Amino acid sequence: LRNSRLFTRRTTGCWRCFAGINTTSMFTLEQLAAARGRVKSGADFPALVQTFIQLGVRRYTTWLTDGHTDYEGADQRLSSPPTHAEHPIADRVDREHFLARIKHHQQGLSDYPTICNEARAAGVQRWVVDTTAMTCTYFDKAGNAVLVEEIPSA
């Protein structure tokens, strides 16, 4: 790249950016998957967020249509592959049903696939976790916030 100070290369499943940044703080899809693998229920979510913070994740968006997640760090962006075939999202938001289901999940009474199915059925398309603000925001297909929650400390 002529006159460029920014170079990228493909390694270990992620794009790495070498522009005078500290590469030791960069996360990989393998690290993120390992952290997710330790989660058994919604009760484990705060600890997962703390692990992501330690890895350098500042924000991530999980898309319920196909299960892929977009991760953002200070100088990095990664996307995980889809985890399943595309599933439809309900056109009409049922906020009250979703609130009841998410509370149930946060108490450790359901697993991740179950809350994903219930969220889709309630009209939730994606959620965005902001590790700086410590919030999780659930959005419908039109981009409207269905629910904004503060993430408790682990």
mmCIF file of C-alpha atoms in Angstrom:
data_model
loop_
_atom_site.group_PDB
_atom_site.id
_atom_site.type_symbol
_atom_site.label_atom_id
_atom_site.label_comp_id
_atom_site.label_asym_id
_atom_site.label_seq_id
_atom_site.Cartn_x
_atom_site.Cartn_y
_atom_site.Cartn_z
ATOM 1 C CA LEU A 1 0.000 0.000 0.000
ATOM 2 C CA ARG A 2 1.684 3.146 -1.202
ATOM 3 C CA ASN A 3 2.073 5.922 1.390
ATOM 4 C CA SER A 4 -0.096 4.023 3.853
ATOM 5 C CA ARG A 5 0.678 3.596 7.531
ATOM 6 C CA LEU A 6 -2.132 1.115 8.017
ATOM 7 C CA PHE A 7 -1.603 -2.524 7.147
ATOM 8 C CA THR A 8 -3.864 -5.497 7.734
ATOM 9 C CA ARG A 9 -3.366 -9.231 7.532
ATOM 10 C CA ARG A 10 -5.612 -12.202 8.126
ATOM 11 C CA THR A 11 -4.552 -14.329 11.128
ATOM 12 C CA THR A 12 -6.375 -16.650 13.483
ATOM 13 C CA GLY A 13 -9.815 -15.774 12.182
ATOM 14 C CA CYS A 14 -9.624 -12.019 12.636
ATOM 15 C CA TRP A 15 -8.419 -8.927 10.840
ATOM 16 C CA ARG A 16 -5.591 -7.273 12.679
ATOM 17 C CA CYS A 17 -4.671 -3.666 12.233
ATOM 18 C CA PHE A 18 -1.024 -2.737 12.714
ATOM 19 C CA ALA A 19 -0.779 1.055 12.871
ATOM 20 C CA GLY A 20 1.334 1.632 15.931
ATOM 21 C CA ILE A 21 -1.258 0.094 18.245
ATOM 22 C CA ASN A 22 -0.690 -2.381 21.018
ATOM 23 C CA THR A 23 -1.613 -5.732 19.486
ATOM 24 C CA THR A 24 -1.552 -7.489 22.850
ATOM 25 C CA SER A 25 -4.949 -5.960 23.700
ATOM 26 C CA MET A 26 -6.626 -7.368 20.588
ATOM 27 C CA PHE A 27 -9.187 -10.111 20.998
ATOM 28 C CA THR A 28 -9.874 -13.119 18.785
ATOM 29 C CA LEU A 29 -13.043 -14.959 17.880
ATOM 30 C CA GLU A 30 -11.620 -17.974 19.694
ATOM 31 C CA GLN A 31 -11.276 -15.999 22.962
ATOM 32 C CA LEU A 32 -14.795 -14.627 22.621
ATOM 33 C CA ALA A 33 -16.237 -18.074 21.863
ATOM 34 C CA ALA A 34 -14.426 -19.563 24.885
ATOM 35 C CA ALA A 35 -15.918 -16.863 27.139
ATOM 36 C CA ARG A 36 -19.399 -17.472 25.713
ATOM 37 C CA GLY A 37 -18.948 -21.211 26.236
ATOM 38 C CA ARG A 38 -18.752 -20.691 29.995
ATOM 39 C CA VAL A 39 -22.225 -19.083 30.087
ATOM 40 C CA LYS A 40 -24.995 -21.445 31.139
ATOM 41 C CA SER A 41 -27.863 -18.968 31.649
ATOM 42 C CA GLY A 42 -28.728 -15.297 31.804
ATOM 43 C CA ALA A 43 -27.488 -15.219 35.388
ATOM 44 C CA ASP A 44 -23.932 -15.564 33.974
ATOM 45 C CA PHE A 45 -24.287 -12.532 31.678
ATOM 46 C CA PRO A 46 -22.620 -9.926 33.957
ATOM 47 C CA ALA A 47 -19.528 -12.144 34.280
ATOM 48 C CA LEU A 48 -19.426 -12.583 30.497
ATOM 49 C CA VAL A 49 -19.493 -8.813 30.016
ATOM 50 C CA GLN A 50 -16.628 -8.423 32.510
ATOM 51 C CA THR A 51 -14.588 -10.988 30.559
ATOM 52 C CA PHE A 52 -15.296 -9.135 27.316
ATOM 53 C CA ILE A 53 -14.154 -5.879 28.947
ATOM 54 C CA GLN A 54 -10.895 -7.558 29.994
ATOM 55 C CA LEU A 55 -10.403 -8.731 26.402
ATOM 56 C CA GLY A 56 -10.921 -5.176 25.099
ATOM 57 C CA VAL A 57 -14.477 -5.365 23.734
ATOM 58 C CA ARG A 58 -16.176 -1.973 23.957
ATOM 59 C CA ARG A 59 -19.442 -2.825 22.233
ATOM 60 C CA TYR A 60 -21.083 -5.764 20.545
ATOM 61 C CA THR A 61 -24.274 -6.371 18.614
ATOM 62 C CA THR A 62 -25.936 -9.781 18.444
ATOM 63 C CA TRP A 63 -28.292 -10.289 15.492
ATOM 64 C CA LEU A 64 -31.077 -12.750 16.253
ATOM 65 C CA THR A 65 -31.885 -13.399 12.589
ATOM 66 C CA ASP A 66 -28.833 -15.638 12.110
ATOM 67 C CA GLY A 67 -27.021 -15.468 15.452
ATOM 68 C CA HIS A 68 -23.888 -13.640 14.317
ATOM 69 C CA THR A 69 -22.302 -11.015 16.532
ATOM 70 C CA ASP A 70 -20.358 -7.879 15.586
ATOM 71 C CA TYR A 71 -17.655 -6.979 18.138
ATOM 72 C CA GLU A 72 -15.921 -3.617 18.444
ATOM 73 C CA GLY A 73 -12.779 -2.728 20.361
ATOM 74 C CA ALA A 74 -10.673 0.430 20.444
ATOM 75 C CA ASP A 75 -8.940 -0.373 17.157
ATOM 76 C CA GLN A 76 -10.660 -3.544 16.087
ATOM 77 C CA ARG A 77 -13.860 -4.937 14.625
ATOM 78 C CA LEU A 78 -14.730 -8.612 14.256
ATOM 79 C CA SER A 79 -17.827 -10.494 13.188
ATOM 80 C CA SER A 80 -18.569 -14.036 14.215
ATOM 81 C CA PRO A 81 -20.066 -16.393 11.656
ATOM 82 C CA PRO A 82 -23.811 -17.104 11.786
ATOM 83 C CA THR A 83 -24.729 -19.747 14.351
ATOM 84 C CA HIS A 84 -27.895 -20.952 12.634
ATOM 85 C CA ALA A 85 -30.045 -20.557 9.532
ATOM 86 C CA GLU A 86 -32.048 -17.353 9.336
ATOM 87 C CA HIS A 87 -35.088 -17.162 11.583
ATOM 88 C CA PRO A 88 -37.865 -14.621 11.125
ATOM 89 C CA ILE A 89 -38.409 -11.785 13.581
ATOM 90 C CA ALA A 90 -42.007 -10.996 14.544
ATOM 91 C CA ASP A 91 -43.300 -7.815 12.938
ATOM 92 C CA ARG A 92 -45.178 -6.715 16.041
ATOM 93 C CA VAL A 93 -43.307 -6.034 19.289
ATOM 94 C CA ASP A 94 -44.783 -7.648 22.397
ATOM 95 C CA ARG A 95 -42.833 -5.679 24.993
ATOM 96 C CA GLU A 96 -44.645 -7.045 28.053
ATOM 97 C CA HIS A 97 -44.071 -10.655 27.001
ATOM 98 C CA PHE A 98 -40.414 -9.901 26.276
ATOM 99 C CA LEU A 99 -39.935 -8.225 29.677
ATOM 100 C CA ALA A 100 -41.348 -11.290 31.431
ATOM 101 C CA ARG A 101 -39.155 -13.660 29.410
ATOM 102 C CA ILE A 102 -35.945 -11.657 29.882
ATOM 103 C CA LYS A 103 -36.500 -11.496 33.667
ATOM 104 C CA HIS A 104 -37.033 -15.259 33.675
ATOM 105 C CA HIS A 105 -33.796 -15.714 31.725
ATOM 106 C CA GLN A 106 -31.822 -13.389 34.016
ATOM 107 C CA GLN A 107 -32.840 -15.516 36.973
ATOM 108 C CA GLY A 108 -31.082 -18.471 35.336
ATOM 109 C CA LEU A 109 -34.334 -20.218 34.391
ATOM 110 C CA SER A 110 -33.704 -20.484 30.626
ATOM 111 C CA ASP A 111 -30.776 -21.010 28.298
ATOM 112 C CA TYR A 112 -29.420 -18.865 25.462
ATOM 113 C CA PRO A 113 -31.250 -20.573 22.556
ATOM 114 C CA THR A 114 -34.528 -20.247 24.444
ATOM 115 C CA ILE A 115 -34.181 -16.507 25.097
ATOM 116 C CA CYS A 116 -33.177 -15.972 21.456
ATOM 117 C CA ASN A 117 -36.340 -17.758 20.270
ATOM 118 C CA GLU A 118 -38.496 -15.844 22.739
ATOM 119 C CA ALA A 119 -36.929 -12.512 21.776
ATOM 120 C CA ARG A 120 -37.541 -13.150 18.050
ATOM 121 C CA ALA A 121 -41.159 -14.089 18.807
ATOM 122 C CA ALA A 122 -41.522 -10.818 20.761
ATOM 123 C CA GLY A 123 -40.190 -8.740 17.842
ATOM 124 C CA VAL A 124 -36.596 -8.211 19.038
ATOM 125 C CA GLN A 125 -34.132 -8.204 16.128
ATOM 126 C CA ARG A 126 -30.862 -7.520 17.950
ATOM 127 C CA TRP A 127 -29.286 -6.402 21.174
ATOM 128 C CA VAL A 128 -26.371 -4.060 21.663
ATOM 129 C CA VAL A 129 -24.110 -4.286 24.691
ATOM 130 C CA ASP A 130 -22.112 -1.157 25.480
ATOM 131 C CA THR A 131 -19.368 -2.109 27.941
ATOM 132 C CA THR A 132 -18.470 1.535 28.604
ATOM 133 C CA ALA A 133 -22.006 2.607 29.550
ATOM 134 C CA MET A 134 -22.702 -0.900 30.957
ATOM 135 C CA THR A 135 -26.024 -1.143 29.150
ATOM 136 C CA CYS A 136 -27.784 -3.728 27.024
ATOM 137 C CA THR A 137 -30.306 -2.309 24.563
ATOM 138 C CA TYR A 138 -32.790 -4.508 22.699
ATOM 139 C CA PHE A 139 -34.029 -3.238 19.310
ATOM 140 C CA ASP A 140 -36.908 -4.111 16.999
ATOM 141 C CA LYS A 141 -36.666 -4.336 13.195
ATOM 142 C CA ALA A 142 -37.360 -0.610 12.797
ATOM 143 C CA GLY A 143 -34.429 0.272 15.060
ATOM 144 C CA ASN A 144 -36.586 1.315 18.013
ATOM 145 C CA ALA A 145 -35.328 0.493 21.492
ATOM 146 C CA VAL A 146 -37.630 -2.063 23.095
ATOM 147 C CA LEU A 147 -35.739 -2.134 26.395
ATOM 148 C CA VAL A 148 -32.582 -0.549 27.824
ATOM 149 C CA GLU A 149 -31.083 -2.270 30.838
ATOM 150 C CA GLU A 150 -28.130 -1.486 33.052
ATOM 151 C CA ILE A 151 -25.743 -4.417 33.349
ATOM 152 C CA PRO A 152 -25.067 -5.281 37.003
ATOM 153 C CA SER A 153 -21.487 -5.815 38.117
ATOM 154 C CA ALA A 154 -20.457 -9.450 38.298
#
